[in-house]
Coordinates of C-alpha atoms in Angstrom, one line a residue:
Chain A
M1 CA 92.7 -10.9 -6.5
K2 CA 90.5 -14.0 -5.7
T3 CA 88.9 -15.7 -8.7
Y4 CA 85.4 -17.2 -8.4
P5 CA 83.7 -19.9 -10.5
D6 CA 81.7 -18.7 -13.5
V7 CA 78.2 -19.9 -12.7
S8 CA 76.4 -18.2 -15.6
E9 CA 75.8 -21.5 -17.4
L10 CA 74.3 -23.0 -14.2
Y11 CA 72.0 -20.0 -13.8
R12 CA 71.0 -20.2 -17.5
R13 CA 70.0 -23.8 -17.1
R14 CA 68.0 -23.1 -14.0
E15 CA 66.1 -20.4 -15.7
A16 CA 65.3 -22.8 -18.6
A17 CA 64.2 -25.4 -16.1
R18 CA 61.9 -22.9 -14.4
K19 CA 60.0 -22.4 -17.7
T20 CA 59.5 -26.1 -18.0
E21 CA 58.3 -26.3 -14.4
A22 CA 55.8 -23.5 -15.0
K23 CA 54.0 -25.8 -17.4
R24 CA 53.3 -28.4 -14.7
P25 CA 49.7 -29.4 -13.9
I26 CA 47.9 -27.1 -11.5
A27 CA 47.4 -30.1 -9.1
E28 CA 51.2 -30.5 -8.7
K29 CA 51.6 -26.7 -8.1
L30 CA 49.0 -26.8 -5.4
A31 CA 50.7 -29.7 -3.8
V32 CA 53.9 -27.7 -3.6
L33 CA 51.9 -24.8 -2.1
E34 CA 50.5 -27.1 0.5
Q35 CA 54.0 -28.3 1.5
L36 CA 55.1 -24.7 1.8
R37 CA 52.1 -23.8 4.0
E38 CA 53.2 -26.5 6.4
I39 CA 56.7 -25.2 6.5
Q40 CA 55.5 -21.7 6.9
E41 CA 53.5 -22.8 10.0
K42 CA 56.5 -24.6 11.5
L43 CA 58.8 -21.6 10.9
A44 CA 56.3 -19.0 12.3
P45 CA 58.0 -18.8 15.8
L46 CA 61.4 -18.4 14.2
R47 CA 60.2 -15.6 12.0
E48 CA 58.6 -13.8 14.9
A49 CA 61.7 -14.2 17.0
H50 CA 63.8 -12.6 14.2
K51 CA 61.4 -9.7 13.8
A52 CA 61.4 -9.1 17.6
K53 CA 65.2 -9.1 17.6
V54 CA 65.2 -6.5 14.7
R55 CA 62.7 -4.3 16.6
A56 CA 64.7 -4.6 19.8
A57 CA 67.9 -3.6 18.1
R58 CA 66.2 -0.6 16.5
A59 CA 64.7 0.5 19.9
M60 CA 68.1 0.2 21.6
K61 CA 69.7 2.4 18.9
K62 CA 67.0 5.0 19.4
I63 CA 67.7 5.0 23.2
G64 CA 71.4 5.0 22.7
Chain B
M1 CA 62.5 -30.8 4.6
K2 CA 63.8 -31.6 8.0
E3 CA 65.3 -34.8 6.6
T4 CA 66.9 -32.8 3.8
F5 CA 68.6 -30.5 6.2
A6 CA 69.8 -33.5 8.3
I7 CA 71.5 -34.9 5.2
L8 CA 73.2 -31.5 4.5
N9 CA 74.5 -31.6 8.1
Q10 CA 75.7 -35.1 7.7
M11 CA 77.6 -34.1 4.5
V12 CA 79.4 -31.5 6.6
T13 CA 80.2 -34.0 9.4
D14 CA 81.5 -36.5 6.8
G15 CA 83.6 -33.9 5.1
A16 CA 81.7 -34.1 1.7
I17 CA 81.4 -30.3 1.8
E18 CA 83.2 -27.8 4.0
N19 CA 79.9 -26.3 5.1
Y20 CA 76.7 -24.9 3.5
A21 CA 74.3 -22.0 3.9
V22 CA 70.7 -22.1 2.8
A23 CA 69.9 -19.1 0.6
G24 CA 67.2 -18.3 -2.0
A25 CA 63.5 -18.6 -1.4
I26 CA 63.8 -21.3 1.3
G27 CA 66.4 -19.2 3.1
A28 CA 64.0 -16.2 2.9
I29 CA 61.1 -18.0 4.5
F30 CA 63.0 -18.3 7.7
Y31 CA 62.5 -14.5 7.9
V32 CA 59.3 -13.6 5.9
E33 CA 56.2 -15.2 4.5
P34 CA 56.9 -17.9 1.9
F35 CA 57.3 -17.6 -1.9
L36 CA 56.4 -20.3 -4.3
T37 CA 59.4 -22.5 -4.7
Q38 CA 60.3 -26.1 -4.9
D39 CA 64.0 -26.1 -4.5
I40 CA 66.5 -25.5 -1.8
D41 CA 69.4 -23.2 -2.8
V42 CA 72.5 -24.0 -0.9
L43 CA 75.6 -21.9 -1.1
V44 CA 78.8 -23.9 -1.0
V45 CA 82.5 -23.2 -1.5
T46 CA 84.1 -25.1 -4.4
P47 CA 87.7 -26.2 -4.1
D48 CA 88.8 -24.3 -7.2
A49 CA 87.5 -21.6 -9.5
E50 CA 86.6 -23.8 -12.5
Y51 CA 83.2 -23.8 -13.9
R52 CA 81.0 -26.6 -12.4
L53 CA 78.0 -28.3 -13.6
V54 CA 75.7 -29.9 -11.1
I55 CA 77.3 -33.3 -11.5
E56 CA 80.7 -31.8 -10.8
L57 CA 79.7 -30.0 -7.6
P58 CA 81.0 -31.0 -4.2
G59 CA 78.8 -33.5 -2.6
W60 CA 77.4 -35.0 -5.8
E61 CA 79.4 -38.2 -5.5
Y62 CA 78.6 -38.4 -1.8
L63 CA 74.8 -38.1 -2.4
K64 CA 74.9 -40.5 -5.4
S65 CA 76.6 -43.2 -3.4
R66 CA 73.7 -42.9 -0.9
G67 CA 71.1 -43.4 -3.5
Y68 CA 70.3 -39.7 -4.2
N69 CA 70.8 -39.8 -7.9
E70 CA 67.8 -38.0 -9.3
I71 CA 68.5 -34.6 -10.8
R72 CA 65.5 -32.2 -11.1
K73 CA 65.8 -28.6 -12.3
E74 CA 69.6 -28.7 -12.0
G75 CA 69.2 -29.8 -8.4
I76 CA 69.8 -33.1 -6.7
V77 CA 66.7 -34.5 -5.1
V78 CA 67.3 -35.2 -1.4
E79 CA 64.4 -36.5 0.6
G80 CA 61.9 -35.2 -1.9
W81 CA 63.4 -31.7 -2.3
P82 CA 65.7 -30.6 -5.1
V83 CA 68.8 -29.2 -3.5
Q84 CA 70.7 -26.7 -5.7
F85 CA 74.3 -26.5 -4.7
M86 CA 75.4 -23.0 -5.8
P87 CA 79.1 -22.3 -5.7
V88 CA 79.8 -18.9 -4.2
S89 CA 80.7 -16.8 -7.2
N90 CA 81.4 -13.4 -5.8
P91 CA 82.6 -11.7 -2.6
L92 CA 79.1 -10.9 -1.5
E93 CA 78.0 -14.5 -1.7
E94 CA 81.2 -15.6 0.1
D95 CA 80.5 -13.2 3.0
A96 CA 76.9 -14.5 3.1
Y97 CA 78.2 -18.1 3.3
R98 CA 80.8 -17.3 6.0
T99 CA 78.4 -15.3 8.2
A100 CA 75.3 -17.6 8.0
Q101 CA 73.6 -18.4 11.3
T102 CA 72.5 -21.7 12.6
L103 CA 68.7 -21.9 13.2
D104 CA 66.6 -24.7 14.6
Y105 CA 64.1 -26.3 12.3
E106 CA 62.0 -28.8 14.3
G107 CA 65.0 -29.9 16.3
T108 CA 67.4 -30.0 13.3
P109 CA 70.1 -27.3 13.0
V110 CA 70.1 -25.5 9.7
R111 CA 72.7 -23.0 8.5
V112 CA 70.8 -20.1 6.9
V113 CA 72.1 -16.9 5.3
L114 CA 71.4 -13.8 7.4
A115 CA 68.3 -11.8 6.3
E116 CA 70.4 -8.8 5.5
Y117 CA 72.7 -10.8 3.2
L118 CA 69.7 -12.4 1.4
L119 CA 68.4 -8.9 0.8
A120 CA 71.8 -7.7 -0.5
I121 CA 72.0 -10.7 -2.9
M122 CA 68.5 -10.0 -4.1
L123 CA 69.4 -6.4 -4.7
K124 CA 72.5 -7.4 -6.6
V125 CA 70.7 -9.9 -8.8
G126 CA 67.9 -7.4 -9.4
R127 CA 65.2 -9.4 -11.2
L128 CA 61.6 -8.3 -10.8
K129 CA 60.9 -11.2 -8.5
D130 CA 63.9 -10.2 -6.3
Y131 CA 62.5 -6.7 -6.0
A132 CA 59.1 -8.2 -4.9
R133 CA 60.9 -10.2 -2.3
I134 CA 62.9 -7.2 -1.0
E135 CA 59.5 -5.5 -0.5
M136 CA 58.4 -8.4 1.7
F137 CA 61.5 -8.1 3.9
V138 CA 61.0 -4.4 4.2
K139 CA 57.2 -4.4 4.8
Q140 CA 57.5 -7.3 7.3
D141 CA 60.1 -5.6 9.4
A142 CA 62.7 -8.3 9.0
V143 CA 65.8 -6.2 8.3
D144 CA 68.4 -4.8 10.6
Y145 CA 69.2 -1.7 8.5
E146 CA 72.4 -0.9 10.3
R147 CA 73.8 -4.2 9.3
F148 CA 72.3 -4.0 5.8
E149 CA 73.8 -0.6 5.2
E150 CA 77.2 -1.9 6.2
I151 CA 76.9 -4.8 3.8
I152 CA 75.8 -2.8 0.8
A153 CA 78.6 -0.2 1.5
R154 CA 81.2 -3.0 1.6
H155 CA 79.9 -4.5 -1.7
G156 CA 79.2 -1.3 -3.6
L157 CA 75.4 -1.6 -3.7
Q158 CA 74.5 1.7 -2.2
E159 CA 73.5 3.3 -5.5
K160 CA 71.3 0.3 -6.4
W161 CA 69.6 0.5 -3.0
L162 CA 68.9 4.2 -3.5
E163 CA 67.5 3.5 -6.9
Y164 CA 65.3 0.7 -5.4
K165 CA 64.0 3.1 -2.7
R166 CA 63.3 5.8 -5.3
K167 CA 61.3 3.4 -7.4
F168 CA 59.5 1.2 -4.9
L169 CA 59.5 2.7 -1.4
K170 CA 58.0 6.1 -1.9

């Protein structure tokens, strides 16, 4: 049976880091939101294409 | 972020990592509306099964030699974004890594975990925020359920999915 690395310590450290990050100033958090909004706009066509593909696959299954 | 993806692609080309697959919140926003996050989770395969800290992960030396030596939140900052190299740690993540698809982000190819695998990983992890994200995938019509059902059957998550549906999708 294949063995995998134990990443529990890595996850524990990440959770601890999240708590620290949560204490960042609101201006910094808003700056992150702004960045994400830009990415969201750039990815909108990809998201729509994916949803259209999912809907088309579903419609084909109904027909079939 | 485009520059960050370009560096990841370069790492593959140069053999620093076998390949990568973007997962986590950034992976998810390729399919649904964004969540608040500031790091890019990247699944990678490690050469052996030993425990690895961020400074032991594949690619760390490569990035450090190119001037990317800032660590933030257990991630390596690459072009402004902390990249968290997450070794695949179970068969589900390994499948998610192997089956990732290449999408185009502003002309840069990006290898992203399939939506149905992201959903299965969230279901397996099962924190409150994962359940909230699952709801977004469901409500925003971003899931091929036939593929998803196959995945959760293969990885023994059917009961968890039924429980999720009972609780949240009434």
